[in-house]
């Protein structure tokens, strides 16, 4: 990890005040601002993303929507086994990694009881009320294994910085209207939300899902908070784990990709 990466993970970092103090003391500080996102891979630019390359703004969003809407839909019951593949612990093939807690738990503990993991909808199901029939409610690109109780604490809250520490999920914070995931998955959450916004445009039987800057979206088909999600996309670039699950979803299950994992810089190009 670079010095810059370490610097931006400090909570409550006040770059301007610290910079001023450092100048007085003659100290060189690490850069506080996250670097702008850059492509993770260009392997699909000449094929899968051919029609999107070179575009920006609404034209890029439209093009990506067409590309990623060509997909196989899976049933909600099939999501269990899919998550056991997409979110397998790289160090223990009997386990999955839980999104918010970051812990490794037996694949066989899927269910609805205390100590189980279940199917977390990162784009909250109620935001657009899409339920669990094959469609946005079963789209693996935003579904992750999570501890039953932590999933319940997250509920249908929008994402934002701030709040009190979540008991049992180190590095996560929540208050009455928002949830802040741990640093290592902040970018994952942002890219999942923004995938949903591009994939679902209201031209099928589902609502047009869109990001906004609110933390009180309730059952409206919106998810916040866009300004914070954009920061998280820069602060937490795609990891090998995130890239691997994108490949498994593409190769084995849905045959579509999350463009923001391959090209996180497209977040800024669209929003
Ligand atoms: Ca809040
Ligand atoms: Ca990450
Ligand atoms: Ca949309």
Short mmCIF file of C-alpha atoms and ligand atoms in Angstrom, two decimals:
data_model
loop_
_atom_site.label_atom_id
_atom_site.label_comp_id
_atom_site.label_asym_id
_atom_site.label_seq_id
_atom_site.Cartn_x
_atom_site.Cartn_y
_atom_site.Cartn_z
CA UNK A 1 0.00 0.00 0.00
CA UNK A 2 1.34 3.41 -0.91
CA UNK A 3 1.68 6.30 1.51
CA UNK A 4 -1.15 8.09 -0.31
CA UNK A 5 -3.47 5.11 0.13
CA UNK A 6 -2.68 4.93 3.83
CA UNK A 7 -3.31 8.65 4.24
CA UNK A 8 -6.79 8.64 2.78
CA UNK A 9 -7.98 5.83 5.02
CA UNK A 10 -7.68 7.97 8.14
CA UNK A 11 -11.17 8.88 9.38
CA UNK A 12 -11.72 12.56 10.01
CA UNK A 13 -8.69 13.56 7.92
CA UNK A 14 -8.63 17.35 7.55
CA UNK A 15 -6.31 17.96 4.62
CA UNK A 16 -6.26 21.76 4.64
CA UNK A 17 -5.67 22.23 8.37
CA UNK A 18 -3.05 19.49 8.45
CA UNK A 19 -1.34 20.83 5.36
CA UNK A 20 -1.10 24.29 6.93
CA UNK A 21 0.32 22.84 10.15
CA UNK A 22 2.77 20.67 8.23
CA UNK A 23 4.05 23.63 6.24
CA UNK A 24 4.75 25.51 9.49
CA UNK A 25 6.62 22.50 10.86
CA UNK A 26 8.44 21.75 7.60
CA UNK A 27 6.89 18.27 7.27
CA UNK A 28 5.90 16.63 3.98
CA UNK A 29 2.48 14.99 4.28
CA UNK A 30 1.02 12.23 2.10
CA UNK A 31 -1.56 13.41 -0.42
CA UNK A 32 -5.03 13.24 1.11
CA UNK A 33 -7.11 13.24 -2.06
CA UNK A 34 -7.78 9.90 -3.75
CA UNK A 35 -6.37 9.49 -7.23
CA UNK A 36 -8.91 9.65 -10.07
CA UNK A 37 -10.05 6.19 -11.12
CA UNK A 38 -8.27 4.45 -13.99
CA UNK A 39 -9.18 1.37 -16.05
CA UNK A 40 -8.75 -1.99 -14.33
CA UNK A 41 -8.64 -3.85 -17.62
CA UNK A 42 -8.90 -2.99 -21.31
CA UNK A 43 -9.28 -6.65 -22.30
CA UNK A 44 -12.93 -6.17 -23.31
CA UNK A 45 -12.64 -2.79 -25.04
CA UNK A 46 -12.40 -4.20 -28.58
CA UNK A 47 -15.21 -6.70 -28.04
CA UNK A 48 -17.75 -6.38 -25.23
CA UNK A 49 -17.41 -2.59 -24.83
CA UNK A 50 -16.74 -1.83 -28.51
CA UNK A 51 -19.83 0.38 -28.92
CA UNK A 52 -19.16 2.35 -25.71
CA UNK A 53 -15.50 3.24 -26.24
CA UNK A 54 -14.94 6.94 -26.85
CA UNK A 55 -18.32 8.02 -25.48
CA UNK A 56 -19.09 10.09 -22.37
CA UNK A 57 -22.13 11.35 -20.47
CA UNK A 58 -25.62 10.16 -21.51
CA UNK A 59 -24.27 8.57 -24.71
CA UNK A 60 -21.93 6.37 -22.66
CA UNK A 61 -24.71 5.47 -20.23
CA UNK A 62 -27.08 4.58 -23.10
CA UNK A 63 -24.49 2.45 -24.80
CA UNK A 64 -23.54 0.60 -21.62
CA UNK A 65 -27.22 0.05 -20.85
CA UNK A 66 -27.70 -1.71 -24.20
CA UNK A 67 -24.55 -3.80 -23.72
CA UNK A 68 -25.22 -4.99 -20.16
CA UNK A 69 -28.96 -5.56 -20.65
CA UNK A 70 -28.11 -8.62 -22.74
CA UNK A 71 -28.04 -11.03 -19.82
CA UNK A 72 -29.37 -14.29 -18.41
CA UNK A 73 -31.67 -13.85 -15.41
CA UNK A 74 -31.51 -16.33 -12.56
CA UNK A 75 -34.09 -17.30 -9.95
CA UNK A 76 -33.88 -16.11 -6.36
CA UNK A 77 -33.33 -19.67 -5.15
CA UNK A 78 -30.42 -20.06 -7.60
CA UNK A 79 -28.77 -16.98 -6.02
CA UNK A 80 -27.68 -19.05 -2.98
CA UNK A 81 -25.37 -21.35 -4.96
CA UNK A 82 -24.24 -18.51 -7.21
CA UNK A 83 -23.05 -16.49 -4.20
CA UNK A 84 -21.16 -19.53 -2.93
CA UNK A 85 -19.13 -19.30 -6.15
CA UNK A 86 -18.85 -15.53 -6.65
CA UNK A 87 -18.00 -14.72 -3.05
CA UNK A 88 -15.94 -17.77 -2.12
CA UNK A 89 -13.15 -17.11 0.37
CA UNK A 90 -9.90 -17.26 -1.69
CA UNK A 91 -8.24 -18.91 1.31
CA UNK A 92 -10.97 -21.43 2.17
CA UNK A 93 -13.21 -22.92 -0.51
CA UNK A 94 -15.72 -24.07 2.13
CA UNK A 95 -16.51 -20.45 3.04
CA UNK A 96 -17.83 -17.18 1.67
CA UNK A 97 -16.64 -13.67 2.62
CA UNK A 98 -19.41 -11.50 4.10
CA UNK A 99 -19.59 -8.03 2.55
CA UNK A 100 -19.84 -5.69 5.53
CA UNK A 101 -18.28 -7.76 8.33
CA UNK A 102 -15.47 -9.00 6.07
CA UNK A 103 -15.52 -12.30 7.92
CA UNK A 104 -15.26 -15.78 6.42
CA UNK A 105 -18.24 -18.05 7.11
CA UNK A 106 -19.19 -21.58 6.07
CA UNK A 107 -21.12 -21.76 2.80
CA UNK A 108 -23.49 -24.20 4.51
CA UNK A 109 -24.63 -21.57 7.02
CA UNK A 110 -26.91 -19.84 4.49
CA UNK A 111 -30.36 -19.14 5.91
CA UNK A 112 -32.42 -16.76 8.00
CA UNK A 113 -31.39 -17.51 11.58
CA UNK A 114 -28.91 -15.90 13.94
CA UNK A 115 -25.42 -16.96 12.84
CA UNK A 116 -26.52 -17.52 9.24
CA UNK A 117 -25.64 -15.46 6.18
CA UNK A 118 -28.29 -14.38 3.69
CA UNK A 119 -28.67 -12.51 0.40
CA UNK A 120 -27.98 -8.80 0.88
CA UNK A 121 -29.44 -6.51 -1.81
CA UNK A 122 -26.92 -3.68 -1.92
CA UNK A 123 -29.41 -1.63 -3.96
CA UNK A 124 -32.13 -1.91 -1.33
CA UNK A 125 -35.08 -3.92 -2.66
CA UNK A 126 -37.61 -1.37 -1.45
CA UNK A 127 -36.00 1.44 -3.50
CA UNK A 128 -38.11 0.69 -6.57
CA UNK A 129 -39.94 -2.19 -4.89
CA UNK A 130 -38.60 -4.83 -7.29
CA UNK A 131 -39.01 -7.83 -5.00
CA UNK A 132 -37.24 -11.12 -5.69
CA UNK A 133 -38.66 -12.39 -9.00
CA UNK A 134 -35.97 -12.83 -11.68
CA UNK A 135 -34.74 -9.30 -12.45
CA UNK A 136 -33.14 -6.59 -10.31
CA UNK A 137 -33.98 -8.56 -7.15
CA UNK A 138 -31.87 -11.51 -8.33
CA UNK A 139 -29.12 -9.59 -10.14
CA UNK A 140 -25.84 -11.00 -8.82
CA UNK A 141 -23.98 -7.80 -9.61
CA UNK A 142 -25.48 -6.23 -6.46
CA UNK A 143 -26.16 -9.30 -4.31
CA UNK A 144 -23.64 -10.27 -1.60
CA UNK A 145 -23.56 -12.67 1.33
CA UNK A 146 -24.06 -10.90 4.66
CA UNK A 147 -24.67 -11.86 8.28
CA UNK A 148 -28.42 -11.94 8.93
CA UNK A 149 -28.29 -9.43 11.79
CA UNK A 150 -25.94 -6.98 10.05
CA UNK A 151 -28.11 -7.17 6.93
CA UNK A 152 -31.07 -6.23 9.11
CA UNK A 153 -29.18 -3.26 10.60
CA UNK A 154 -28.35 -1.98 7.11
CA UNK A 155 -32.01 -2.46 6.16
CA UNK A 156 -32.98 -0.22 3.24
CA UNK A 157 -30.82 2.75 4.27
CA UNK A 158 -29.08 4.89 1.71
CA UNK A 159 -25.27 4.98 1.84
CA UNK A 160 -23.39 7.94 3.33
CA UNK A 161 -20.49 8.68 5.64
CA UNK A 162 -21.09 8.89 9.37
CA UNK A 163 -22.94 7.48 12.34
CA UNK A 164 -22.11 5.19 15.24
CA UNK A 165 -20.02 2.02 14.99
CA UNK A 166 -22.05 -1.05 14.02
CA UNK A 167 -21.70 -3.73 16.69
CA UNK A 168 -20.33 -6.96 15.19
CA UNK A 169 -19.16 -5.33 11.95
CA UNK A 170 -15.88 -3.47 12.53
CA UNK A 171 -15.37 -0.35 10.40
CA UNK A 172 -19.06 0.04 9.51
CA UNK A 173 -21.13 2.99 10.78
CA UNK A 174 -24.80 3.83 10.76
CA UNK A 175 -27.29 6.46 11.91
CA UNK A 176 -31.03 6.89 11.49
CA UNK A 177 -30.93 7.41 7.73
CA UNK A 178 -27.69 6.00 6.30
CA UNK A 179 -25.08 3.25 6.38
CA UNK A 180 -21.31 3.56 5.86
CA UNK A 181 -19.61 0.28 4.92
CA UNK A 182 -16.02 -0.55 5.89
CA UNK A 183 -13.29 1.09 3.79
CA UNK A 184 -12.36 -2.09 1.90
CA UNK A 185 -15.80 -2.37 0.28
CA UNK A 186 -16.77 1.28 -0.13
CA UNK A 187 -15.83 1.22 -3.82
CA UNK A 188 -17.55 -2.15 -4.31
CA UNK A 189 -20.79 -0.66 -2.94
CA UNK A 190 -20.50 2.40 -5.19
CA UNK A 191 -19.89 0.33 -8.32
CA UNK A 192 -22.79 -2.01 -7.50
CA UNK A 193 -25.23 0.88 -7.03
CA UNK A 194 -24.12 2.57 -10.24
CA UNK A 195 -24.29 -0.70 -12.20
CA UNK A 196 -27.95 -0.96 -11.17
CA UNK A 197 -28.60 2.61 -12.34
CA UNK A 198 -27.27 1.84 -15.82
CA UNK A 199 -28.74 -1.65 -16.12
CA UNK A 200 -32.30 -0.63 -15.13
CA UNK A 201 -33.63 2.28 -17.20
CA UNK A 202 -37.38 1.66 -17.07
CA UNK A 203 -37.60 0.19 -20.57
CA UNK A 204 -38.60 -3.25 -19.29
CA UNK A 205 -41.10 -4.17 -16.57
CA UNK A 206 -38.92 -2.68 -13.82
CA UNK A 207 -38.51 0.82 -12.43
CA UNK A 208 -35.81 3.17 -13.74
CA UNK A 209 -33.26 3.02 -10.92
CA UNK A 210 -31.14 6.15 -10.50
CA UNK A 211 -28.64 7.52 -7.96
CA UNK A 212 -29.25 10.85 -6.24
CA UNK A 213 -27.78 12.83 -3.35
CA UNK A 214 -30.56 12.09 -0.85
CA UNK A 215 -30.50 9.85 2.23
CA UNK A 216 -34.31 9.74 2.55
CA UNK A 217 -35.33 7.89 -0.59
CA UNK A 218 -37.66 5.45 1.14
CA UNK A 219 -39.42 3.34 -1.51
CA UNK A 220 -38.62 5.68 -4.42
CA UNK A 221 -36.46 4.07 -7.15
CA UNK A 222 -33.46 6.18 -6.13
CA UNK A 223 -30.36 5.47 -4.11
CA UNK A 224 -28.03 7.86 -2.31
CA UNK A 225 -25.73 9.33 -1.82
CA UNK A 226 -24.21 9.94 -5.24
CA UNK A 227 -21.53 12.47 -4.24
CA UNK A 228 -20.26 10.10 -1.55
CA UNK A 229 -20.45 7.03 -3.81
CA UNK A 230 -18.28 8.86 -6.36
CA UNK A 231 -15.67 9.52 -3.65
CA UNK A 232 -15.78 5.88 -2.56
CA UNK A 233 -15.25 4.74 -6.15
CA UNK A 234 -11.99 6.71 -6.21
CA UNK A 235 -10.87 5.79 -2.69
CA UNK A 236 -11.36 2.03 -3.06
CA UNK A 237 -10.38 0.84 -6.57
CA UNK A 238 -11.50 -2.62 -7.77
CA UNK A 239 -9.74 -5.46 -5.98
CA UNK A 240 -8.83 -8.92 -7.28
CA UNK A 241 -11.82 -10.31 -5.36
CA UNK A 242 -14.21 -7.86 -7.02
CA UNK A 243 -12.74 -8.50 -10.48
CA UNK A 244 -12.98 -12.24 -9.96
CA UNK A 245 -16.67 -12.12 -9.05
CA UNK A 246 -17.33 -9.97 -12.14
CA UNK A 247 -15.69 -12.68 -14.28
CA UNK A 248 -17.66 -15.50 -12.63
CA UNK A 249 -20.97 -13.66 -13.14
CA UNK A 250 -20.02 -12.99 -16.77
CA UNK A 251 -18.67 -16.47 -17.58
CA UNK A 252 -21.06 -18.68 -15.64
CA UNK A 253 -24.28 -16.96 -14.60
CA UNK A 254 -25.55 -13.78 -16.24
CA UNK A 255 -23.13 -13.27 -19.14
CA UNK A 256 -23.05 -9.53 -18.53
CA UNK A 257 -20.40 -7.40 -16.81
CA UNK A 258 -20.30 -4.53 -14.34
CA UNK A 259 -18.62 -1.85 -16.51
CA UNK A 260 -17.52 0.16 -13.47
CA UNK A 261 -15.32 -2.70 -12.24
CA UNK A 262 -13.55 -2.82 -15.61
CA UNK A 263 -13.62 0.96 -16.09
CA UNK A 264 -14.13 2.78 -12.76
CA UNK A 265 -13.28 6.05 -14.56
CA UNK A 266 -16.65 5.75 -16.35
CA UNK A 267 -18.35 6.79 -13.09
CA UNK A 268 -16.93 10.29 -13.52
CA UNK A 269 -17.57 10.16 -17.28
CA UNK A 270 -21.31 9.67 -16.65
CA UNK A 271 -21.90 11.47 -13.32
CA1 LIG B 1 -26.95 9.79 7.92
CA1 LIG B 2 -12.85 -2.91 -2.40
CA1 LIG B 3 -31.52 3.92 -14.56
#
